[in-house]
Short mmCIF file of C-alpha atoms in Angstrom, two decimals:
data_model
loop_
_atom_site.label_atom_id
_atom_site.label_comp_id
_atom_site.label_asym_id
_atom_site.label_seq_id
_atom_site.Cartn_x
_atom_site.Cartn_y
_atom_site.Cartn_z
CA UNK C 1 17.75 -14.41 11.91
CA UNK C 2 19.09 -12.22 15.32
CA UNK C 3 16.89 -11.57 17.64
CA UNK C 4 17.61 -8.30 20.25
CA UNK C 5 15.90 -10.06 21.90
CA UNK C 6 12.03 -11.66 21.65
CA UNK C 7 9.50 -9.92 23.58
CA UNK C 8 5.99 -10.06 22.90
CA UNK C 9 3.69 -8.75 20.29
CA UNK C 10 0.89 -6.80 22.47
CA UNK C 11 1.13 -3.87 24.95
CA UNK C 12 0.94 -4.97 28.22
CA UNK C 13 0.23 -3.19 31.58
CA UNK C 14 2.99 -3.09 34.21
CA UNK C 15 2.16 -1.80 37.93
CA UNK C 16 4.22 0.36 40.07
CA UNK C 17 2.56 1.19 43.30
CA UNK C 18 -1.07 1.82 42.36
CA UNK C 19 -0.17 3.36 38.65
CA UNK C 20 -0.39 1.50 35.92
CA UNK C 21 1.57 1.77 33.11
CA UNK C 22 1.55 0.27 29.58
CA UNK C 23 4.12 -1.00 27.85
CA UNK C 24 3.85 -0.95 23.78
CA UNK C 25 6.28 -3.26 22.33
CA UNK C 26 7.37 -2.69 18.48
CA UNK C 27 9.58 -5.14 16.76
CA UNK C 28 11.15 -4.55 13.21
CA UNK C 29 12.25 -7.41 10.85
CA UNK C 30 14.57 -5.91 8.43
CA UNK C 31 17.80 -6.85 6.89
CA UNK C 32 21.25 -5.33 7.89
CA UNK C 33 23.26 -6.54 5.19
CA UNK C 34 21.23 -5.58 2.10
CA UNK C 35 22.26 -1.71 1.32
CA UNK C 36 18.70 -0.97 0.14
CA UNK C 37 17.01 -1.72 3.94
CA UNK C 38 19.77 0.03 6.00
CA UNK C 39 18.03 3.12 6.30
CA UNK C 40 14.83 1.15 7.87
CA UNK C 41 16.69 -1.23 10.07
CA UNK C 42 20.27 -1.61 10.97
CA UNK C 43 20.75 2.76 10.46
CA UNK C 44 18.21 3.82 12.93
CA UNK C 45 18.63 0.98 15.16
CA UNK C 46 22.56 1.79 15.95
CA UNK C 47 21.53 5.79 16.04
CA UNK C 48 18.61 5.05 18.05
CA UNK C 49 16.45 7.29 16.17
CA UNK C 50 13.40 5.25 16.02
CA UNK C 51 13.06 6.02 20.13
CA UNK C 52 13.88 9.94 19.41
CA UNK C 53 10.86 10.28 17.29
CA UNK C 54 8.31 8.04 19.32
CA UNK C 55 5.38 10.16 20.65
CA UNK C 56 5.03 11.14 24.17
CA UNK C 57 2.21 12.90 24.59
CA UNK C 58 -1.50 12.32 24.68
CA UNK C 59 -1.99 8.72 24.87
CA UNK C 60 1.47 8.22 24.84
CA UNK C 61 2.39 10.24 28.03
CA UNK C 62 2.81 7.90 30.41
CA UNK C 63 3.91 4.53 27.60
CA UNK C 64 7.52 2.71 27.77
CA UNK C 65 8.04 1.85 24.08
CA UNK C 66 9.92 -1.50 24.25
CA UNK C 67 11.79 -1.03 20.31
CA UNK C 68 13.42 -4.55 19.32
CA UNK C 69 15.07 -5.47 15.83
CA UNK C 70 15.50 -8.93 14.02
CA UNK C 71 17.95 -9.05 11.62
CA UNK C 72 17.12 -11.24 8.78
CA UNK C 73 18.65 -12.84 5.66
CA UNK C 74 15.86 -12.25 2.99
CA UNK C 75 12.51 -10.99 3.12
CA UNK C 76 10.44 -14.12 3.12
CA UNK C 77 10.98 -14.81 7.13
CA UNK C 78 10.06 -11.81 7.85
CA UNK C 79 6.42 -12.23 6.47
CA UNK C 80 6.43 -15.71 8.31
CA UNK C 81 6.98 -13.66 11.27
CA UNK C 82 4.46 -10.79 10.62
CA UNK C 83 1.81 -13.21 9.76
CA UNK C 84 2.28 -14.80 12.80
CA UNK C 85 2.00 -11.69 14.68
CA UNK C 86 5.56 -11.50 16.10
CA UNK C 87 6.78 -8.15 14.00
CA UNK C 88 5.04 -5.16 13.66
CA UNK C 89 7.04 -3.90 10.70
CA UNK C 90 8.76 -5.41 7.74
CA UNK C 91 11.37 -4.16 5.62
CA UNK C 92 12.20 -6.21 2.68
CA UNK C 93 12.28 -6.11 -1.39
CA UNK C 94 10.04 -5.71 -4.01
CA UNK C 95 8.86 -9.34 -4.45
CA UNK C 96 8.77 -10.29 -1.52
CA UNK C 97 6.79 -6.98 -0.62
CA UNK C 98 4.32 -8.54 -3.63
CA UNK C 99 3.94 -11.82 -1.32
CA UNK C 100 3.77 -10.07 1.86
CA UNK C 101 0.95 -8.04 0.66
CA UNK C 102 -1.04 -11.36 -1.46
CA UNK C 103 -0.40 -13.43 1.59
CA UNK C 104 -1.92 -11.27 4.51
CA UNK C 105 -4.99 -10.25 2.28
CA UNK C 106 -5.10 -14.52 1.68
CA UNK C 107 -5.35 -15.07 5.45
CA UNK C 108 -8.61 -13.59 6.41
CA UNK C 109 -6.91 -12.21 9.72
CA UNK C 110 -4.88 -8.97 9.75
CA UNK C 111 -3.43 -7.61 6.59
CA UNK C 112 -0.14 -5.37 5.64
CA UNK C 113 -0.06 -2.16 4.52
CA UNK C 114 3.10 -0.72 2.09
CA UNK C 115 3.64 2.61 4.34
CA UNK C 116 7.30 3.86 2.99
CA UNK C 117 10.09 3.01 0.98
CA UNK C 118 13.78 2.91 1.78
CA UNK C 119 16.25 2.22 -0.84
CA UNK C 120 15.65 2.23 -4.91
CA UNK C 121 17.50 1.92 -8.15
CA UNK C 122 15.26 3.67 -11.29
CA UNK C 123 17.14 0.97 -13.67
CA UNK C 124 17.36 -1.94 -11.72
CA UNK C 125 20.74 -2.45 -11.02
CA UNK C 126 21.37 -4.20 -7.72
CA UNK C 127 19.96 -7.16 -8.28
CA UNK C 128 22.64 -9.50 -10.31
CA UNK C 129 23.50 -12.71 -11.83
CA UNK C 130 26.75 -13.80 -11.21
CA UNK C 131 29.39 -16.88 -12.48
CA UNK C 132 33.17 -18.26 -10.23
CA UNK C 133 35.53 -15.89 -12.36
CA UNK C 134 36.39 -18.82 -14.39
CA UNK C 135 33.34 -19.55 -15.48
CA UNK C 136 32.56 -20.58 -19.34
CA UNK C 137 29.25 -18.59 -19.44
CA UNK C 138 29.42 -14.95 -20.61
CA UNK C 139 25.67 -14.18 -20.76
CA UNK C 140 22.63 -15.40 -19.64
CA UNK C 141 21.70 -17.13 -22.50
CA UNK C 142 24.76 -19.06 -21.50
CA UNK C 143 23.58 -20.45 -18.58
CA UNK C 144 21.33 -22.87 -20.24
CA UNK C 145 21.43 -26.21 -18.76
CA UNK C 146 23.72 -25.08 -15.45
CA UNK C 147 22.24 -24.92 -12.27
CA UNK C 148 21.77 -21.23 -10.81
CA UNK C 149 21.08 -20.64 -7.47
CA UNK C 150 19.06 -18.00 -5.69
CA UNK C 151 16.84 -17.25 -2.59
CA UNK C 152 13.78 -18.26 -3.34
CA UNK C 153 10.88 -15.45 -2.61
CA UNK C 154 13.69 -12.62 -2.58
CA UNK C 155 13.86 -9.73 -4.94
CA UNK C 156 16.46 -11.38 -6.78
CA UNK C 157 14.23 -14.53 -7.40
CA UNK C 158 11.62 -12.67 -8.94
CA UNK C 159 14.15 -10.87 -11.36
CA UNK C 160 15.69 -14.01 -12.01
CA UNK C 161 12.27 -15.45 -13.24
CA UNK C 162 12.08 -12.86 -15.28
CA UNK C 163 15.13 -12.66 -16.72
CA UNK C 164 14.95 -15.92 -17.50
CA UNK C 165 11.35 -15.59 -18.83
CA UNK C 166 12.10 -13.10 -21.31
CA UNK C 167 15.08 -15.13 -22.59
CA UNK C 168 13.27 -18.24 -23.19
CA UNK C 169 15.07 -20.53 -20.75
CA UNK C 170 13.30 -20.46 -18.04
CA UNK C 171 12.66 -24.27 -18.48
CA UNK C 172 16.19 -24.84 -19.37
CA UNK C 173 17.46 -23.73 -15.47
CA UNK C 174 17.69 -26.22 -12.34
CA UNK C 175 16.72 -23.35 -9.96
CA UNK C 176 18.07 -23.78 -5.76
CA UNK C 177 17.40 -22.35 -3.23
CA UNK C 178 20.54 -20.78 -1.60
CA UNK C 179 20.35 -17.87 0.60
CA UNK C 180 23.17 -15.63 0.49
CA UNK C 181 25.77 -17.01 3.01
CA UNK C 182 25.44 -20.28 0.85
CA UNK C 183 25.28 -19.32 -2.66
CA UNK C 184 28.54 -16.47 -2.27
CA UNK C 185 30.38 -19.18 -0.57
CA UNK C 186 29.33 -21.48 -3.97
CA UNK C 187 30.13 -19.03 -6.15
CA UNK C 188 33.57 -18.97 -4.48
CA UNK C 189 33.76 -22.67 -4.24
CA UNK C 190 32.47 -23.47 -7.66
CA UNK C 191 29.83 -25.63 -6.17
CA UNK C 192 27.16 -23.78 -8.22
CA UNK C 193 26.94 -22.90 -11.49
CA UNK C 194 25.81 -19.14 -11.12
CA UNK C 195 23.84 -17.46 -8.44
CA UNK C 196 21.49 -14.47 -8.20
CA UNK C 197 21.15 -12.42 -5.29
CA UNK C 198 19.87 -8.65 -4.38
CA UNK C 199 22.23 -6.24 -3.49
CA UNK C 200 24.85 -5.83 -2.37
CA UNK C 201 26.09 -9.56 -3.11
CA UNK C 202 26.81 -9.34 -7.00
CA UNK C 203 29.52 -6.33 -6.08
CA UNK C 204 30.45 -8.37 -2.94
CA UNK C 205 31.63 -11.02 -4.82
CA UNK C 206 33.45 -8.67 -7.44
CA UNK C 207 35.27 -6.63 -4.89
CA UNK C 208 36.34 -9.98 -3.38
CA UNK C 209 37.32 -11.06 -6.68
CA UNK C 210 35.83 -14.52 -7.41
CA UNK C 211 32.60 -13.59 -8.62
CA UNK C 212 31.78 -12.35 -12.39
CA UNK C 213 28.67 -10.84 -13.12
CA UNK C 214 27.06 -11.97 -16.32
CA UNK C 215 23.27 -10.38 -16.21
CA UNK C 216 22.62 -6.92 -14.51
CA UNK C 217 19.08 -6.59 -12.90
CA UNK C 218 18.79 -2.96 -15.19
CA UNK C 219 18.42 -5.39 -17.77
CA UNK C 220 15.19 -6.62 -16.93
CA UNK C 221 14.22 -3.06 -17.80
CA UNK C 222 12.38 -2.51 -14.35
CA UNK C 223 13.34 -0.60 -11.46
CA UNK C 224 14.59 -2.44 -7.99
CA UNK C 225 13.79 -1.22 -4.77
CA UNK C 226 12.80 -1.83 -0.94
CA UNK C 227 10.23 -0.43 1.52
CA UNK C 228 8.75 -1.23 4.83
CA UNK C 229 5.15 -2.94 5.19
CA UNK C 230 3.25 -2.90 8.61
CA UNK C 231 0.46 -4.94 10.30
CA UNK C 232 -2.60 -3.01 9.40
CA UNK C 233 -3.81 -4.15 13.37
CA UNK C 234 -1.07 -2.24 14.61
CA UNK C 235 -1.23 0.87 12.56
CA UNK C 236 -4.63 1.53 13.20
CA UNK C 237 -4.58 1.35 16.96
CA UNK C 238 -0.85 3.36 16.71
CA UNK C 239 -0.83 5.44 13.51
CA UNK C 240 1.74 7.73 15.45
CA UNK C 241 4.04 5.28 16.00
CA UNK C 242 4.36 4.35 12.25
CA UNK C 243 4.59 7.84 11.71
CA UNK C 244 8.20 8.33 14.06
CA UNK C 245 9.08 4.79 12.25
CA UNK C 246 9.16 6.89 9.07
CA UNK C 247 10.21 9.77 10.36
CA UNK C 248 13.38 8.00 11.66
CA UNK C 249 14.05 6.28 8.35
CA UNK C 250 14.06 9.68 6.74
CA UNK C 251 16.40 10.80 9.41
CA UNK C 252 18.39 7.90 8.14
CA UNK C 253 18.37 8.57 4.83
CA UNK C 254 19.54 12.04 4.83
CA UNK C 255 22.46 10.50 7.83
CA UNK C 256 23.69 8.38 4.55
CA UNK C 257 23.67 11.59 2.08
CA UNK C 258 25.36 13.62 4.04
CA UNK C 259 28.49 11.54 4.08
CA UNK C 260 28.63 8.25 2.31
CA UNK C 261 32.15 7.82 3.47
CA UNK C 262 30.79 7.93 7.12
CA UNK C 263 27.84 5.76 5.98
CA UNK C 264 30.05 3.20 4.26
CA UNK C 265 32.75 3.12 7.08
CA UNK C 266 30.01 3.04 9.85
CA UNK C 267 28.22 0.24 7.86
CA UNK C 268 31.12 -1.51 7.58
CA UNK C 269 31.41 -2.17 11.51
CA UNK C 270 27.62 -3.14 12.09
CA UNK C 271 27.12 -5.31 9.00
CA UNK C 272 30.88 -6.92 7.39
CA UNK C 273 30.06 -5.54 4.47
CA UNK C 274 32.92 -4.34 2.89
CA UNK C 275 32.81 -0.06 3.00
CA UNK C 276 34.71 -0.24 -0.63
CA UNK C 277 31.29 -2.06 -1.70
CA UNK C 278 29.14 -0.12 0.50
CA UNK C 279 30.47 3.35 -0.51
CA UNK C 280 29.59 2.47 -4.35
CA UNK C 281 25.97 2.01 -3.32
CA UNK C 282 25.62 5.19 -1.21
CA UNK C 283 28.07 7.46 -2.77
CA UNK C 284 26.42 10.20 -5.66
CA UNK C 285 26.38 9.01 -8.86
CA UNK C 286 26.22 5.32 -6.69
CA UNK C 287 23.82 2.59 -6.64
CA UNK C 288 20.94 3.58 -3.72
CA UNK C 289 19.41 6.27 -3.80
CA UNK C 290 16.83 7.06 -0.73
CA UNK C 291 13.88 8.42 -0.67
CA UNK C 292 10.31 7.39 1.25
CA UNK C 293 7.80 8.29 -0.95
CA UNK C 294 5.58 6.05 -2.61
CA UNK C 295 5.96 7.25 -5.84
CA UNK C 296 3.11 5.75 -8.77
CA UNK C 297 6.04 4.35 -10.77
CA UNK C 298 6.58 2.25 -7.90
CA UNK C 299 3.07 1.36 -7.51
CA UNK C 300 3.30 0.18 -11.74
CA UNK C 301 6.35 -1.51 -11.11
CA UNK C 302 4.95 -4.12 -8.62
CA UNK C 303 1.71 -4.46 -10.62
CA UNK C 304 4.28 -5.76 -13.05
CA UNK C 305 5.86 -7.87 -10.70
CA UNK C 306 2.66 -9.01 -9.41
CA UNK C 307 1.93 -10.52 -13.13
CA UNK C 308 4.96 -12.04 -13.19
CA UNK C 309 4.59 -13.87 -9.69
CA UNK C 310 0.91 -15.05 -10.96
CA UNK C 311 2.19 -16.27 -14.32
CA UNK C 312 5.33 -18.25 -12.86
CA UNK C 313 4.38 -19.28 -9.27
CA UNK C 314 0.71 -18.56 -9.02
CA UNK C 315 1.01 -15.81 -6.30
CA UNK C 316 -2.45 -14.66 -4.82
CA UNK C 317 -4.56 -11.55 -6.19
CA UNK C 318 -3.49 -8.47 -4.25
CA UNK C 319 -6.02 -5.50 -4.33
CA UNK C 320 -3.03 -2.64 -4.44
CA UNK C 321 -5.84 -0.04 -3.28
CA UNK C 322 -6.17 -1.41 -0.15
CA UNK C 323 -2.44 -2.41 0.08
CA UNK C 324 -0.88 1.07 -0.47
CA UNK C 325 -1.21 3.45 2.36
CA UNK C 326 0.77 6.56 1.84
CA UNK C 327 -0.95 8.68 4.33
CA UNK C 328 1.62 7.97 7.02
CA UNK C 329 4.78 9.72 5.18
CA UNK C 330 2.54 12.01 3.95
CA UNK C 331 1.71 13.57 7.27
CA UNK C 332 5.05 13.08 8.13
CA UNK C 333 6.28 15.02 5.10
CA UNK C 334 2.89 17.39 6.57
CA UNK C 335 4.86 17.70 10.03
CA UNK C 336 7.51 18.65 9.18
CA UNK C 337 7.02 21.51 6.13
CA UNK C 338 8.16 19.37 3.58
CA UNK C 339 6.24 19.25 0.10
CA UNK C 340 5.41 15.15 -0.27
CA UNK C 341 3.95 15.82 -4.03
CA UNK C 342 7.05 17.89 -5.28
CA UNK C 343 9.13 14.87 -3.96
CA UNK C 344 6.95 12.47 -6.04
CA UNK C 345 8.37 13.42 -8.85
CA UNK C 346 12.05 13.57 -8.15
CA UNK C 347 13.38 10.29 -9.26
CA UNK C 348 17.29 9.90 -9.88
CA UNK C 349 17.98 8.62 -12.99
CA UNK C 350 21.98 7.29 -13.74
CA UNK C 351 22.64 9.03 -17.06
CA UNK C 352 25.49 8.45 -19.42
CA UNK C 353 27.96 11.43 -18.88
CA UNK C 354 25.44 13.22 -15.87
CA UNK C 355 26.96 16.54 -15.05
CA UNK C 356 28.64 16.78 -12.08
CA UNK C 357 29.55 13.19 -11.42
CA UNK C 358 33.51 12.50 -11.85
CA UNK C 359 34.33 10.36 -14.59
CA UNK C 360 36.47 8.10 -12.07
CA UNK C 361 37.10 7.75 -8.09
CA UNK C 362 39.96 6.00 -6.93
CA UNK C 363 39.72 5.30 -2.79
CA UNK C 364 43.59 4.87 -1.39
CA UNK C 365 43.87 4.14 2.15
CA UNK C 366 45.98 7.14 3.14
CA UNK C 367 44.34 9.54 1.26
CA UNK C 368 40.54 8.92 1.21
CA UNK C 369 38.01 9.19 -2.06
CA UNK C 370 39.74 11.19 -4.94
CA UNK C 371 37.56 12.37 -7.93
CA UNK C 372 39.49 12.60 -11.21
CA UNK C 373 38.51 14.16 -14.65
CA UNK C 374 39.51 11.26 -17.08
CA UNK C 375 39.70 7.39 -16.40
CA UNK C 376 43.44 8.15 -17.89
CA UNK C 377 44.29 10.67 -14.66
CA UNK C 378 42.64 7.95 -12.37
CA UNK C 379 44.82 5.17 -13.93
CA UNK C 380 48.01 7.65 -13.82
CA UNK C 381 47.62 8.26 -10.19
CA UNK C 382 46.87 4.40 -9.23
CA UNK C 383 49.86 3.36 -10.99
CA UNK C 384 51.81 5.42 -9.10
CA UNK C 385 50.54 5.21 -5.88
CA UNK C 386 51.23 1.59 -5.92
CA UNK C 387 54.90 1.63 -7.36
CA UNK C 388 55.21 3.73 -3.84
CA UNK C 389 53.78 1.31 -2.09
CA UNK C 390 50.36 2.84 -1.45
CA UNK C 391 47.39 0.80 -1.00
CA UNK C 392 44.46 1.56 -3.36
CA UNK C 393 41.28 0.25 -1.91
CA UNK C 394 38.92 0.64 -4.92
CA UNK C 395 38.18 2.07 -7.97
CA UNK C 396 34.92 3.66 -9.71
CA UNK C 397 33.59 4.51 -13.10
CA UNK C 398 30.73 4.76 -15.04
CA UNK C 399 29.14 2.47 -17.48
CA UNK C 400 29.12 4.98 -20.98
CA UNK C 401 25.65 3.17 -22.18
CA UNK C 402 23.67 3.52 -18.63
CA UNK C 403 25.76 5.75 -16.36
CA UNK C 404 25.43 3.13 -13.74
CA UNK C 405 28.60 2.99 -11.42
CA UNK C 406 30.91 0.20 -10.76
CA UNK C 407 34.01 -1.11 -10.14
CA UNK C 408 36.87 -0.03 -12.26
CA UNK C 409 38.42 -3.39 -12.14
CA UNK C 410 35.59 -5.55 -13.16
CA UNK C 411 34.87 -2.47 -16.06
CA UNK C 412 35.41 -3.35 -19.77
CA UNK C 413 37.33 -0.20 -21.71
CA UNK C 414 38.14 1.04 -25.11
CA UNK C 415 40.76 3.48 -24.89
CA UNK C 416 40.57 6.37 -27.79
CA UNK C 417 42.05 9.14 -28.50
CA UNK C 418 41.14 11.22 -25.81
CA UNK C 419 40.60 8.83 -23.00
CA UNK C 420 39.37 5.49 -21.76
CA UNK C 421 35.33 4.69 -22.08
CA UNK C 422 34.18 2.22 -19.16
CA UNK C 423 31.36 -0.67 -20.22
CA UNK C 424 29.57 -2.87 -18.01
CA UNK C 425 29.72 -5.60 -20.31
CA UNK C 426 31.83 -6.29 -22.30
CA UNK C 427 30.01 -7.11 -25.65
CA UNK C 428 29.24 -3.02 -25.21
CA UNK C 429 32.40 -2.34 -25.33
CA UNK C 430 33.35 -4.59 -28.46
CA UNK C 431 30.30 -3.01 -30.09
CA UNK C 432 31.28 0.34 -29.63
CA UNK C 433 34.85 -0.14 -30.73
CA UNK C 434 33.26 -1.32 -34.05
CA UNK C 435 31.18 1.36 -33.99
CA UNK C 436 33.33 4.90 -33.00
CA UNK C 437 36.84 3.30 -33.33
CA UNK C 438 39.17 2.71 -30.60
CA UNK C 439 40.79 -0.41 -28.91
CA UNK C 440 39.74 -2.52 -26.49
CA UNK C 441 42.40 -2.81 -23.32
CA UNK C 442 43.07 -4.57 -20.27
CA UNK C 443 43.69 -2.51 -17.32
CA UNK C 444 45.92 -4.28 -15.20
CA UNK C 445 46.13 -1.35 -13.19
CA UNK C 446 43.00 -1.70 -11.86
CA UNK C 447 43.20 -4.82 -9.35
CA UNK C 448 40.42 -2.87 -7.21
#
C-alpha cells in the first residue's frame, strides 16, 4: 500500500482570525496497476479531476477538500481500511466487492454502498490462469495435484474457485496466497506451479514472455469487472461529493477512449505497466471497456458470485437491495443531460469477426499502431520491418471463437487458403483444422 499521505477520516474545523473553516478530508483506496480501476484511482488522481468536480457552493462554499489516494495491491486491504474508517471510497473487483459489501452489513456499524463501476469485460476475460512457459500443464484439468497460487479475496480468487469448482478439482489444488509482485516473480522463477491473478498480470507475464496462460477467466462463463463502494456514513452526510467522485471517473473514462495510445503511454509512466499490455486492454476491440452504470447483469453476476463465496468459504448474507445504490450516477448522468437508462443497456460484447475491428495491429516503435486487413499483411509487414532493423513492439489479433483480443505471439493459427485464423487456445485451433481444413503453423514472426 502508498499512502499520499495519511490524514484523518473526519472534517475538522480550522480557524483563521475569527472564521472558521472546515476541512472535509476524502481518501480513495484503489489500485493503480490493475487496468480495470484506473479510471477510479490512479486516472483522476494524476489529472486531478476529482478536485475539478468537487462542489463549492451551498454548504460547500467556504470547505477545503483535503483529496488523498492509497494505492493498493488487491482489494481486500482496502475493505480492512474502510471498515476501519480510514477510506471513504473503495475501488476494487468483483469478489472482493461481494466481501466488502457481506462484511460491513456483518459489523453492525457503518455499511458500504456499490455507487459506480469502472472497468468490465462481458465474457470474463481478464482474469487468468497462468503456467512458467515450460510448464507440462496445458489445461486446467492439468493442474491437478500442483500448487497454484493466487491472492486470496481478489477477483481472481473467486474465479479460480470456480474454475476449479466446475472442473472437479477443487480438492485436488494446494491453493497460496501470493499477491501479485510474488506470484509473477514465481511464475518467472518456477517457484510455483501456476498462478491466477486479475488483470492485467496474465498478459503481463505473456508480453514479458515467461508466462503461459492455460485457463481464460471467459471460461468461467461470467463476466469480470470493477466498481467503487463507499461508506454509507459518508455518503449520506456528502451525497455531492460522491457525486463529483463519479463524475470524475466518467471524465476518466471517456480521457481513456479518446486515445488509448495516450492512455496506454500515460499509464505506462504512473503505474510500470507495460503500454504494449496496457494498450490491448484500452484499445477498441481491447479488453476494458468503461462504463459507470450499474447495469442488472451486473447486479446477477455478483448474486452468482455471492453463491459461490457462501458455498466455498462461507461468506456472510448480503441483502443486495440495500447494497446497490445507483442514485448517485444517476443524478450525475441527470446533471449532465445524459440518458442513464439508454446506457443500461449498452453492453460491449467481443464478437467473432465484429465489423469494424482490424483483423490484426502490429505497434512498431517508429511508426505507432498500424491496423491491417489480414493476419497475412500484418505478418508481411513485421517480417520486414525487422529484416530492416525496425523494432516491433507488439502484435494483436482476435480469437476466431470469442473475438477476444490478444497477443499475436502467444495466438495459436491455422493458416488456409485465404489467410491465417488466430485461437486463444490451442486445442481450438486443432479442432477447427479438423473441422474446416487448414494447417496449423508456428509464427515465428511474431516474437511480440
Amino acid at each position: 500500500m502508498r499512502w499520499k499521505p495519511i490524514v484523518a477520516a473526519v472534517a475538522i474545523a480550522t480557524f483563521s482570525g475569527a472564521a472558521v473553516a472546515e476541512t472535509v478530508q476524502v481518501r480513495v483506496g484503489h489500485q493503480s496497476q490493475v487496468t480495470n480501476t484506473v479510471s477510479g484511482g490512479v486516472v483522476i488522481e494524476r489529472l486531478r479531476l476529482f478536485e475539478e468536480h468537487l462542489p463549492t457552493d451551498g454548504k460547500y462554499e467556504d470547505v477545503e477538500f483535503v483529496v488523498q489516494y492509497a494505492d493498493f495491491d488487491s482489494g481486500p486491504p482496502i475493505t480492512n481500511r474502510m471498515v476501519a474508517g480510514q477510506l471513504e471510497f473503495g475501488v476494487m473487483g468483483d469478489y472482493p466487492l461481494i466481501v466488502n459489501g457481506a462484511t460491513f452489513q456483518n459489523t453492525g456499524r457503518a455499511e458500504s454502498l456499490f455507487v459506480a463501476m469502472t472497468g468490465y469485460n462481458a465474457r470474463g476475460t481478464g482474469n487468468g490462469i497462468v503456467v512458467p512457459v515450460d510448464h507440462e500443464a496445458q489445461s486446467l484439468e492439468d493442474l491437478a495435484g500442483h500448487q497454484l497460487s493466487t491472492p486470496f479475496g481478489s477477483a481472481a480468487w473467486g474465479m479460480t474457485l470456480d474454475a476449479l469448482s466446475q472442473a472437479g478439482i477443487l480438492d485436488d489444488i494446494q491453493l497460496r496466497d501470493q499477491g501479485p509482485p510474488v506470484g509473477v516473480a514465481n511464475i518467472r522463477t518456477g517457484n510455483i506451479d501456476a498462478h491466477a491473478d486479475f488483470t492485467p498480470w496474465s498478459e503481463v507475464m505473456e508480453y514479458r514472455g515467461f508466462g503461459r496462460k492455460v485457463f481464460d477467466g471467459s471460461e468461467v462463463g461470467q463476466p469480470t469487472f470493477h466498481g467503487t463502494v463507499v461508506r454509507d456514513d459518508f455518503a449520506e452526510e456528502h451525497p455531492r461529493v460522491v457525486e463529483a467522485y463519479i463524475a470524475a471517473t466518467m471524465e476518466a473514462q471517456e480521457w481513456i477512449k479518446e486515445d488509448p495510445m495516450r492512455a496506454a503511454t500515460k499509464l505506462e509512466e504512473w503505474t510500470t505497466i507495460e503500454k504494449e499490455v496496457l494498450y490491448l486492454y484500452f484499445s477498441e476491440g481491447g479488453i476494458t471497456s468503461v462504463d459507470p452504470t450499474l447495469k442488472p447483469e451486473w447486479v446477477d453476476a455478483l448474486k452468482y458470485h455471492h453463491a459461490t463465496l457462501q458455498r466455498e468459504r462461507s461468506v456472510p448474507d448480503l441483502d443486495f437491495d440495500r447494497w446497490v445504490d445507483d442514485s448517485f450516477v444517476r443524478a450525475v448522468y441527470e446533471s449532465q443531460g445524459k440518458d442513464y437508462e439508454a446506457q443500461l443497456e449498452k453492453i460491449v460484447r467481443s464478437e467473432p469477426g465484429a465489423p469494424g475491428f482490424p483483423p490484426a495491429e502490429a505497434w512498431f516503435a517508429d511508426e505507432g499502431i498500424v491496423k491491417y486487413d489480414s493476419i497475412g499483411e500484418m505478418l508481411e509487414a513485421v517480417e520486414e520491418a525487422e529484416a530492416a532493423g525496425d523494432e516491433v513492439r507488439a502484435t494483436y489479433v482476435y480469437d476466431h471463437d470469442t473475438g477476444l483480443k490478444l497477443f499475436g505471439h502467444v495466438a495459436s493459427y491455422v493458416e488456409t487458403d485465404e489467410d491465417y485464423v488466430a485461437f486463444m487456445r490451442a486445442v481450438d485451433a486443432e479442432s477447427y483444422a479438423s473441422d474446416n481444413g487448414g494447417s496449423i503453423v508456428e509464427l515465428s514472426a511474431l516474437r511480440y
